[in-house]
PDB file of C-alpha atoms in Angstrom:
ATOM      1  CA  UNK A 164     108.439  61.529  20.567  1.00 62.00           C
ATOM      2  CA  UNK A 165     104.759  62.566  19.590  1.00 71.00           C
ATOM      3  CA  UNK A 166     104.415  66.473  19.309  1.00 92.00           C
ATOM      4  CA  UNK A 167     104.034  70.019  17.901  1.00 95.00           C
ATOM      5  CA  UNK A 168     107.207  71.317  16.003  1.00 96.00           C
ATOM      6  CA  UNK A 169     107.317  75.028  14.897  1.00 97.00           C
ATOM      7  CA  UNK A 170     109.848  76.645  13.033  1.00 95.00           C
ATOM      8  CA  UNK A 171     111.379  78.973  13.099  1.00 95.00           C
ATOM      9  CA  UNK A 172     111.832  79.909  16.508  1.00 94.00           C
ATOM     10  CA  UNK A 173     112.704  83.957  15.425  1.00 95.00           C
ATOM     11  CA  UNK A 174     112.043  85.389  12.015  1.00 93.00           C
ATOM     12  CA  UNK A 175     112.328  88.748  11.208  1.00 91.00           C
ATOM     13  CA  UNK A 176     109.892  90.320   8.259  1.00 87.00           C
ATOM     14  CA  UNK A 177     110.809  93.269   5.927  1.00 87.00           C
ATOM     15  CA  UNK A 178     108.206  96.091   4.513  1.00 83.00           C
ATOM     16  CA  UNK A 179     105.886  94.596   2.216  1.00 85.00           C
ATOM     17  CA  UNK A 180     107.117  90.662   2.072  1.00 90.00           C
ATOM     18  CA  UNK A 181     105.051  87.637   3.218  1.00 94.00           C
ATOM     19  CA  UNK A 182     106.469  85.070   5.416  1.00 95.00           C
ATOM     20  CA  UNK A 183     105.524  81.551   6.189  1.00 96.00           C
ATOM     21  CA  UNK A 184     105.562  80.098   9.878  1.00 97.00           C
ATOM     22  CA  UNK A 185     105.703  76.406   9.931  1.00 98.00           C
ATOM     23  CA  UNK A 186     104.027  73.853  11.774  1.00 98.00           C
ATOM     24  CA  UNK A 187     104.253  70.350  12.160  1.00 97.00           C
ATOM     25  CA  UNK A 188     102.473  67.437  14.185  1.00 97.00           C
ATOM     26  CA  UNK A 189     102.823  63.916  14.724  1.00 95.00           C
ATOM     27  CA  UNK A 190     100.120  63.304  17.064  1.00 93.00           C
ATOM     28  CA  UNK A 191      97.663  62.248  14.306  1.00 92.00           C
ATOM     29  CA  UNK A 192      95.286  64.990  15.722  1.00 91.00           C
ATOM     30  CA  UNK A 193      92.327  66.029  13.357  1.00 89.00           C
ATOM     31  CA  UNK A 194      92.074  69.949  14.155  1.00 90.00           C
ATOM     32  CA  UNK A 195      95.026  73.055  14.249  1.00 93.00           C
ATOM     33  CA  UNK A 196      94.968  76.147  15.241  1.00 94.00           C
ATOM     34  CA  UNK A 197      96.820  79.096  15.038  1.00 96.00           C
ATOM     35  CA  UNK A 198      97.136  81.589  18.047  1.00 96.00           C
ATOM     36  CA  UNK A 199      98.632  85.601  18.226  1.00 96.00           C
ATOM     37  CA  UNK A 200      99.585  86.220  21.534  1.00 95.00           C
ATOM     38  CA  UNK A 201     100.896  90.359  22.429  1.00 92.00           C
ATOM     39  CA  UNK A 202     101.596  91.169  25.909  1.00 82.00           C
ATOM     40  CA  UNK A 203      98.793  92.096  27.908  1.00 73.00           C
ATOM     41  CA  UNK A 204      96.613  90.602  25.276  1.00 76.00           C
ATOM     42  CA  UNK A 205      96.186  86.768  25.844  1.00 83.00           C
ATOM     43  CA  UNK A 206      95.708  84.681  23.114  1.00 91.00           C
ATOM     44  CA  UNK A 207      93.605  85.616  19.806  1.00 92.00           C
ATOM     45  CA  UNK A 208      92.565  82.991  17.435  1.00 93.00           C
ATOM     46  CA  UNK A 209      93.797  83.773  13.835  1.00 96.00           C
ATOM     47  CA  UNK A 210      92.521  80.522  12.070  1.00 96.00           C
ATOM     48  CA  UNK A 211      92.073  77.384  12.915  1.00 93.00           C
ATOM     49  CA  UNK A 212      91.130  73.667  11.299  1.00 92.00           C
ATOM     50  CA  UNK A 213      88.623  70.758  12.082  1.00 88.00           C
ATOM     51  CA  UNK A 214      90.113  68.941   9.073  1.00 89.00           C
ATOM     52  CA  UNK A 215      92.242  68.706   6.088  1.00 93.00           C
ATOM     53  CA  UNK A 216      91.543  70.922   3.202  1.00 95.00           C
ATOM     54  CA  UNK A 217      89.167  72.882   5.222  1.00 93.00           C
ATOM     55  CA  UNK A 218      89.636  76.031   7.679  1.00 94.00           C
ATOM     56  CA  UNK A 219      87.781  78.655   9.529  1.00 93.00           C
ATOM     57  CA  UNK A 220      88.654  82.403  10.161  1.00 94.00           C
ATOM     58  CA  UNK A 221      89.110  83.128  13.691  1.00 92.00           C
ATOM     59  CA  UNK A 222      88.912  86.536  15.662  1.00 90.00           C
ATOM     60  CA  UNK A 223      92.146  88.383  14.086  1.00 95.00           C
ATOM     61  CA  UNK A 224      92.365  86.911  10.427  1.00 96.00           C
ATOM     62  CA  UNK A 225      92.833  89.967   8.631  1.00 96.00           C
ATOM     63  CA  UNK A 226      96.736  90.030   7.005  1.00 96.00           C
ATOM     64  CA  UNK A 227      96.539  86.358   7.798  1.00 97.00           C
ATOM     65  CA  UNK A 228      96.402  83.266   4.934  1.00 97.00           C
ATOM     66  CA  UNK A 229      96.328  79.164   5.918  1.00 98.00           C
ATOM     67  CA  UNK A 230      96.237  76.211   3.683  1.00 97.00           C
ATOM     68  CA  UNK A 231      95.498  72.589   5.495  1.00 97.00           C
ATOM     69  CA  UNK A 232      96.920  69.746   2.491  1.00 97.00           C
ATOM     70  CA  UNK A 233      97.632  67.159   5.230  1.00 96.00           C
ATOM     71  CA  UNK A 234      96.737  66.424   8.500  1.00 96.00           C
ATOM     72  CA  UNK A 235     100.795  67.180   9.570  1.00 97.00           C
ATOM     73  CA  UNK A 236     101.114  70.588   8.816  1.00 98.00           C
ATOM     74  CA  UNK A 237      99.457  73.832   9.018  1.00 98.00           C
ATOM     75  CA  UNK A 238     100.958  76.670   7.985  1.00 98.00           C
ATOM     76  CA  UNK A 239     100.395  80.065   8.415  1.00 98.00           C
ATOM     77  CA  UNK A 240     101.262  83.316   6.013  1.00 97.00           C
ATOM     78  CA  UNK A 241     101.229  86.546   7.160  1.00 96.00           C
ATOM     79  CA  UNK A 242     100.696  88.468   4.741  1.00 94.00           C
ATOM     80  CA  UNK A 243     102.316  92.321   3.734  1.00 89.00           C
ATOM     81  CA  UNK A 244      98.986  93.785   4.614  1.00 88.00           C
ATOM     82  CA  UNK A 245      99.397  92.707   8.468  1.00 89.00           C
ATOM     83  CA  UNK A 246     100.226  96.056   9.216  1.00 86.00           C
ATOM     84  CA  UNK A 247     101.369  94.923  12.880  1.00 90.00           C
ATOM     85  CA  UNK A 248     102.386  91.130  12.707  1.00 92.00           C
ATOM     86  CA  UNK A 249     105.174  91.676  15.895  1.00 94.00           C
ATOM     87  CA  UNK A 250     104.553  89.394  17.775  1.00 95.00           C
ATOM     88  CA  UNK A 251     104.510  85.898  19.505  1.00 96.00           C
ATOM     89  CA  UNK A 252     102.843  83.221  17.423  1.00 97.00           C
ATOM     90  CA  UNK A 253     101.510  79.832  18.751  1.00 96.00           C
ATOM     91  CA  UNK A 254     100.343  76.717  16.701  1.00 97.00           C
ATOM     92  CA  UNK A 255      98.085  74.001  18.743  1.00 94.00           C
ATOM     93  CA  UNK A 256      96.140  70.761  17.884  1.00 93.00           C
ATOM     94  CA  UNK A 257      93.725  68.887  19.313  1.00 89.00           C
ATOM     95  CA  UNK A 258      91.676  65.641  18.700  1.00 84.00           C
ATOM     96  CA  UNK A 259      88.664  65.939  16.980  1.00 71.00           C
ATOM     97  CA  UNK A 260      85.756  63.802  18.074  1.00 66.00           C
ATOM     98  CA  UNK A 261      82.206  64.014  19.988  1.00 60.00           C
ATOM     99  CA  UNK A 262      82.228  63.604  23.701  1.00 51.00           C
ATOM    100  CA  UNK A 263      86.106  64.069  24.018  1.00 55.00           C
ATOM    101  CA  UNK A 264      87.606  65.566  26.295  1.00 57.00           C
ATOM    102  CA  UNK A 265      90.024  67.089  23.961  1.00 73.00           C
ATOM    103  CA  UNK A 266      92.766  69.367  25.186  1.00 81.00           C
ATOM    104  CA  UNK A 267      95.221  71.216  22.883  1.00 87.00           C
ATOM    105  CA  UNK A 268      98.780  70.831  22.754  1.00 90.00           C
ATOM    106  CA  UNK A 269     101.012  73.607  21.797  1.00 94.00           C
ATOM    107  CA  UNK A 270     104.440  73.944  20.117  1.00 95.00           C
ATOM    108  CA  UNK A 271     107.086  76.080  21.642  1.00 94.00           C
ATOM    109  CA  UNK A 272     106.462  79.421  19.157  1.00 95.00           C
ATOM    110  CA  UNK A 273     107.910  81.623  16.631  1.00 96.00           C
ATOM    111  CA  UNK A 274     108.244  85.177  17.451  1.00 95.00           C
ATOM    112  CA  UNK A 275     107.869  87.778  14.417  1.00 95.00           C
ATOM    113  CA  UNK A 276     109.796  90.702  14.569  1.00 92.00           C
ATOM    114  CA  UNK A 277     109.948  93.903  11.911  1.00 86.00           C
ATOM    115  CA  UNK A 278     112.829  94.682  10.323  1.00 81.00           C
TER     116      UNK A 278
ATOM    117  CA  UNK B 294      79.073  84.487  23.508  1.00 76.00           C
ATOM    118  CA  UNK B 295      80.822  82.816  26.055  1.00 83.00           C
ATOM    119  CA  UNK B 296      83.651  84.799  27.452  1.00 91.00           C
ATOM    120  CA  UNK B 297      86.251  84.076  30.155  1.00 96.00           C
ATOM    121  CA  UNK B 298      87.458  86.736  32.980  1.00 97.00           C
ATOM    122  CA  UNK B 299      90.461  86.658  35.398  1.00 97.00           C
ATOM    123  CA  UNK B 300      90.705  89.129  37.290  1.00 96.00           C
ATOM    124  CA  UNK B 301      94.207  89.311  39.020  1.00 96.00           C
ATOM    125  CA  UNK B 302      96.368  90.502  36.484  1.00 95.00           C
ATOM    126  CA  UNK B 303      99.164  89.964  38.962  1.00 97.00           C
ATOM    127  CA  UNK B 304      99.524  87.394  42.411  1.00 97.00           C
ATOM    128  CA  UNK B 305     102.515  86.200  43.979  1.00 97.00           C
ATOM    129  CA  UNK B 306     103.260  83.675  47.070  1.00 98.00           C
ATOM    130  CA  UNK B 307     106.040  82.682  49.136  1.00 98.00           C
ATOM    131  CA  UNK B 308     107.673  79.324  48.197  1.00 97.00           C
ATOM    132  CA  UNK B 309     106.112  76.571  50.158  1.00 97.00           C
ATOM    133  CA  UNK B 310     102.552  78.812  50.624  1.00 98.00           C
ATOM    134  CA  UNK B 311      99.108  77.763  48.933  1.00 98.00           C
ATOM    135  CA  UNK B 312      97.903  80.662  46.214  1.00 98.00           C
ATOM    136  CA  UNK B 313      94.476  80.696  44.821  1.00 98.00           C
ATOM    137  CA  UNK B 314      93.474  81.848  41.138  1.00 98.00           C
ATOM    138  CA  UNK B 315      90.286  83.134  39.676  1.00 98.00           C
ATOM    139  CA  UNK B 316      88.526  82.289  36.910  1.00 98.00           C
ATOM    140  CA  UNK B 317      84.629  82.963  35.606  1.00 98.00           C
ATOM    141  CA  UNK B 318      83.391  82.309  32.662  1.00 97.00           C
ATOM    142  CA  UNK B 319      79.835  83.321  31.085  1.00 95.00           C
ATOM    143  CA  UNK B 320      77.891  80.449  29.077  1.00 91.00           C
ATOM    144  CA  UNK B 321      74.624  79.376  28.417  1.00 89.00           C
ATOM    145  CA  UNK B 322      75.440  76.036  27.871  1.00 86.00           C
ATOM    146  CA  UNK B 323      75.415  72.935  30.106  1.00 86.00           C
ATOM    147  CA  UNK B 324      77.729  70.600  28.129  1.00 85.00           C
ATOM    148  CA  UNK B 325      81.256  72.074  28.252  1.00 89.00           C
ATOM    149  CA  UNK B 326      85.278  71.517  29.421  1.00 91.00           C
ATOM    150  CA  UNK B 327      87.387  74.162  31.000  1.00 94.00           C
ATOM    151  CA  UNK B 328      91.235  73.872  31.469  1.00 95.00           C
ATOM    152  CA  UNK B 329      94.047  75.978  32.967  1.00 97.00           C
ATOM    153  CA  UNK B 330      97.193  76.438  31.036  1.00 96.00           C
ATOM    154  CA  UNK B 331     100.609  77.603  32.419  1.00 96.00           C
ATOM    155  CA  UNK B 332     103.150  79.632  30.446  1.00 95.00           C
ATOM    156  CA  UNK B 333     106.590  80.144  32.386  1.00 93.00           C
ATOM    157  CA  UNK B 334     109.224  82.405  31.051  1.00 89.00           C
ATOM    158  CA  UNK B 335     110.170  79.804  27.793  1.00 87.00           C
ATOM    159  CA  UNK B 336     106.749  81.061  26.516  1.00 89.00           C
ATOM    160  CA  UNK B 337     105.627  76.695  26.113  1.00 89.00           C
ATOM    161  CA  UNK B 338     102.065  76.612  26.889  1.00 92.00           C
ATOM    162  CA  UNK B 339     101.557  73.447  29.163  1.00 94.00           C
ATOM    163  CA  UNK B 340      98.084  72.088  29.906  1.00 94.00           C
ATOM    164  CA  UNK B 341      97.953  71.910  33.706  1.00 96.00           C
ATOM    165  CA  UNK B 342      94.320  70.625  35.015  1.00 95.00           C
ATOM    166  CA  UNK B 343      91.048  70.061  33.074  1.00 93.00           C
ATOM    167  CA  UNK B 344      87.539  69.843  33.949  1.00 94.00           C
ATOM    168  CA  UNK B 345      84.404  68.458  32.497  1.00 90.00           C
ATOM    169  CA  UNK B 346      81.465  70.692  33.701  1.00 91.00           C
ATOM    170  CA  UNK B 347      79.447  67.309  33.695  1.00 89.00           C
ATOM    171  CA  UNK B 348      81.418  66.112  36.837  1.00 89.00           C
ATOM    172  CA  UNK B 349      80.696  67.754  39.884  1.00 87.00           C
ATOM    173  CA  UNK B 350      83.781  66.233  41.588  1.00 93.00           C
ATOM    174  CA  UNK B 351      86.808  68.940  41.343  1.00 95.00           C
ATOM    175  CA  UNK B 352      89.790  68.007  39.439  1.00 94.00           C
ATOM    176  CA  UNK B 353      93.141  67.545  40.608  1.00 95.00           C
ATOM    177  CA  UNK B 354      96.359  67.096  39.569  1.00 94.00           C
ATOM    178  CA  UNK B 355      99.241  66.294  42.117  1.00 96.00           C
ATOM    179  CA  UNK B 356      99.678  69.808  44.102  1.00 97.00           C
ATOM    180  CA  UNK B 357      97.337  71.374  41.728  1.00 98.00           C
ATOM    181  CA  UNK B 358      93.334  71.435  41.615  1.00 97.00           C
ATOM    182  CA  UNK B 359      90.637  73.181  41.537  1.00 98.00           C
ATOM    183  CA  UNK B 360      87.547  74.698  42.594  1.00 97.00           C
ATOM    184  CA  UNK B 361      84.386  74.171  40.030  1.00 97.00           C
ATOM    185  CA  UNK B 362      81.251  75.869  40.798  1.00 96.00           C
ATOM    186  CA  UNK B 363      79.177  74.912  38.046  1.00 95.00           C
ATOM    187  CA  UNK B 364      75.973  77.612  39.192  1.00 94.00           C
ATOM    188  CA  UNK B 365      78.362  80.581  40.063  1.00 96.00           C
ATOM    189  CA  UNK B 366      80.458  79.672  36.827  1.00 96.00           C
ATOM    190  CA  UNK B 367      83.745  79.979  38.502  1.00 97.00           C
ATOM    191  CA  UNK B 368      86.249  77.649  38.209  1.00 97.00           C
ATOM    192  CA  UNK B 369      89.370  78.639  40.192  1.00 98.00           C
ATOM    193  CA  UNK B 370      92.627  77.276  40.365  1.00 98.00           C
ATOM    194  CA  UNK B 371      94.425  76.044  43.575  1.00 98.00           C
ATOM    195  CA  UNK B 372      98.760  75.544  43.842  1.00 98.00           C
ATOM    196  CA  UNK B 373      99.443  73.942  46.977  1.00 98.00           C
ATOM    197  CA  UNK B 374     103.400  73.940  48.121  1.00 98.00           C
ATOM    198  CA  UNK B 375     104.281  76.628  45.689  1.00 98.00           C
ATOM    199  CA  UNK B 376     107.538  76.011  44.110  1.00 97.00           C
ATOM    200  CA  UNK B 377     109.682  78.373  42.096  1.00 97.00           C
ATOM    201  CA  UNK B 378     109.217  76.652  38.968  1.00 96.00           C
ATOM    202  CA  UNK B 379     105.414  77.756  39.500  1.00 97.00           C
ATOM    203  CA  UNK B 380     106.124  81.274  38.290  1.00 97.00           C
ATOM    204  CA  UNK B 381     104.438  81.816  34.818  1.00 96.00           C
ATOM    205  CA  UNK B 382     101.359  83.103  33.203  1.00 96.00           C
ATOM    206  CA  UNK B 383      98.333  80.881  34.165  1.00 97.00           C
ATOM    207  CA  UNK B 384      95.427  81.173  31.205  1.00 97.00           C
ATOM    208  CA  UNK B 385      91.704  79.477  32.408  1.00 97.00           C
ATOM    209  CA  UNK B 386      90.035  78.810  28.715  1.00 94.00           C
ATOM    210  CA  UNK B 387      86.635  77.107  27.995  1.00 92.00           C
ATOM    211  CA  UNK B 388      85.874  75.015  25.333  1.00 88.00           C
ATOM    212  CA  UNK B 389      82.307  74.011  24.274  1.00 80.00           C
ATOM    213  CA  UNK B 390      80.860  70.012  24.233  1.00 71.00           C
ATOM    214  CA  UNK B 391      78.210  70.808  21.729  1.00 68.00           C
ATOM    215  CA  UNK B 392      78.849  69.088  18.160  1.00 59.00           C
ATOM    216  CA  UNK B 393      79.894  70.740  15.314  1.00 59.00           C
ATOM    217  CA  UNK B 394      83.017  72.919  13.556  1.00 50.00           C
ATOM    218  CA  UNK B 395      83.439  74.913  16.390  1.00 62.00           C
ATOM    219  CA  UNK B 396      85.971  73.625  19.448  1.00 68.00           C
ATOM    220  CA  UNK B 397      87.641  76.656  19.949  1.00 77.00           C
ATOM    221  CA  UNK B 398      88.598  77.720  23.252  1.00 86.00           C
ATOM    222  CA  UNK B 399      87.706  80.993  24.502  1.00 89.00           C
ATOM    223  CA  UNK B 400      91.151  82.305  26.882  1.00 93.00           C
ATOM    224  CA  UNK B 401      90.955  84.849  29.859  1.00 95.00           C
ATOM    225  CA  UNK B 402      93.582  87.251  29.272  1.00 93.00           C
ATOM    226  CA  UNK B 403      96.069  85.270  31.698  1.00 95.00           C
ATOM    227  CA  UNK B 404      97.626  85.840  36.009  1.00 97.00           C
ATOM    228  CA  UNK B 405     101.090  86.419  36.147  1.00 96.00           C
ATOM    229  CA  UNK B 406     101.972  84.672  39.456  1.00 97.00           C
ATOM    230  CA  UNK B 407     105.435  85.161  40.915  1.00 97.00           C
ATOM    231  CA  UNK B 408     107.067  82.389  43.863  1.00 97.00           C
ATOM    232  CA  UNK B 409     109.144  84.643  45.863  1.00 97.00           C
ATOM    233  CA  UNK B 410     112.098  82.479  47.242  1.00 95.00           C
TER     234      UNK B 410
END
């Protein structure tokens, strides 16, 4: 089956330590992107990627840090100085091409809690 | 910028009833794509309908479709025979058709719509 796999589902962060959220796709699509979602808030763009070894900052990438080796896998670090990082974190891709209509397809989230 | 509004934070319908959803959006552009995702209670997002603004005729999808008005930039969304597996969060997003390194989608901050049984 063809789609977006994030682990983990729940991950818990202490004072001052980076974590990693993973995510993984096997729908051979060219661009990622990773979204913060808090209640109330919709979604906020944190970074996102057209293609490998190349990314863009988003709205919220402050605290944030991406790297894009392969096409697979895109994941995300937040960082000790995200000073809030609770929250609900969704990864996305999409094809990448002119005159596409290109919808994105999501994985099923990890939510970031503070210990 | 382009930005996306909805503006009932909240709707709800009786199973079986029809339920309409707002969306505008502000753009300068002629060449663009607008969707509406759902998010239930298992937080998935799931694409739901999609819409190229260079097609005048409305999309639909099964009991779902919508309402594009291309000059009034409103794009709402339409649930016919609400079910209970309709309740979620519904999110209208726009995307831009112009080339270059920028296809992100701009979301509206989401309707929580509730099927009351």
């Amino acid at each position: 089956d063809g789609g977006i796999t994030q682990s983990p589902k729940y991950l818990f962060r202490k004072e001052g330590q980076n974590v990693t959220l993973s995510c993984e796709q096997n729908l051979n699509h060219d661009a990622m992107y990773w979204y913060r979602q808090d209640p109330g808030q919709g979604l906020r763009l944190i970074y996102y990627s057209q293609i490998v070894n190349d990314f863009q900052k988003g709205d919220i990438a402050e605290g944030y840090s991406v790297s894009r080796e392969k096409k697979e896998s895109f994941p995300l670090t937040v960082t000790s100085a995200q000073k809030n990082p609770t929250a609900f974190y969704l990864c996305a891709s999409s094809i990448n091409r002119e005159g596409f209509n290109q919808p994105q397809h999501f994985g099923d989230g990890t939510r970031l809690s503070i210990l | 910028a382009q930005t996306v509004t909805q503006s009932q934070p909240e709707m709800s319908v009786q199973e079986a009833e029809t339920v309409t959803l707002s969306c505008t959006y502000d753009t300068s552009e002629n060449n663009y794509y607008l969707f509406w995702y759902k998010q239930p209670p298992s937080r998935q997002m799931i694409l739901v309908i999609r819409q190229e603004a260079y097609k005048q005729q409305n999309a639909t999808e099964n009991r779902f479709s919508v309402n594009f008005q291309k000059a009034a930039k409103s794009f709402s969304l339409k649930i016919s025979d609400s079910q209970l597996g309709d309740t979620a969060m519904y999110f209208c997003a726009f995307m831009t058709g112009n080339a270059g390194n920028n296809r992100k989608l701009i979301w509206g901050l989401g309707t929580s719509l509730a099927v009351n049984p």
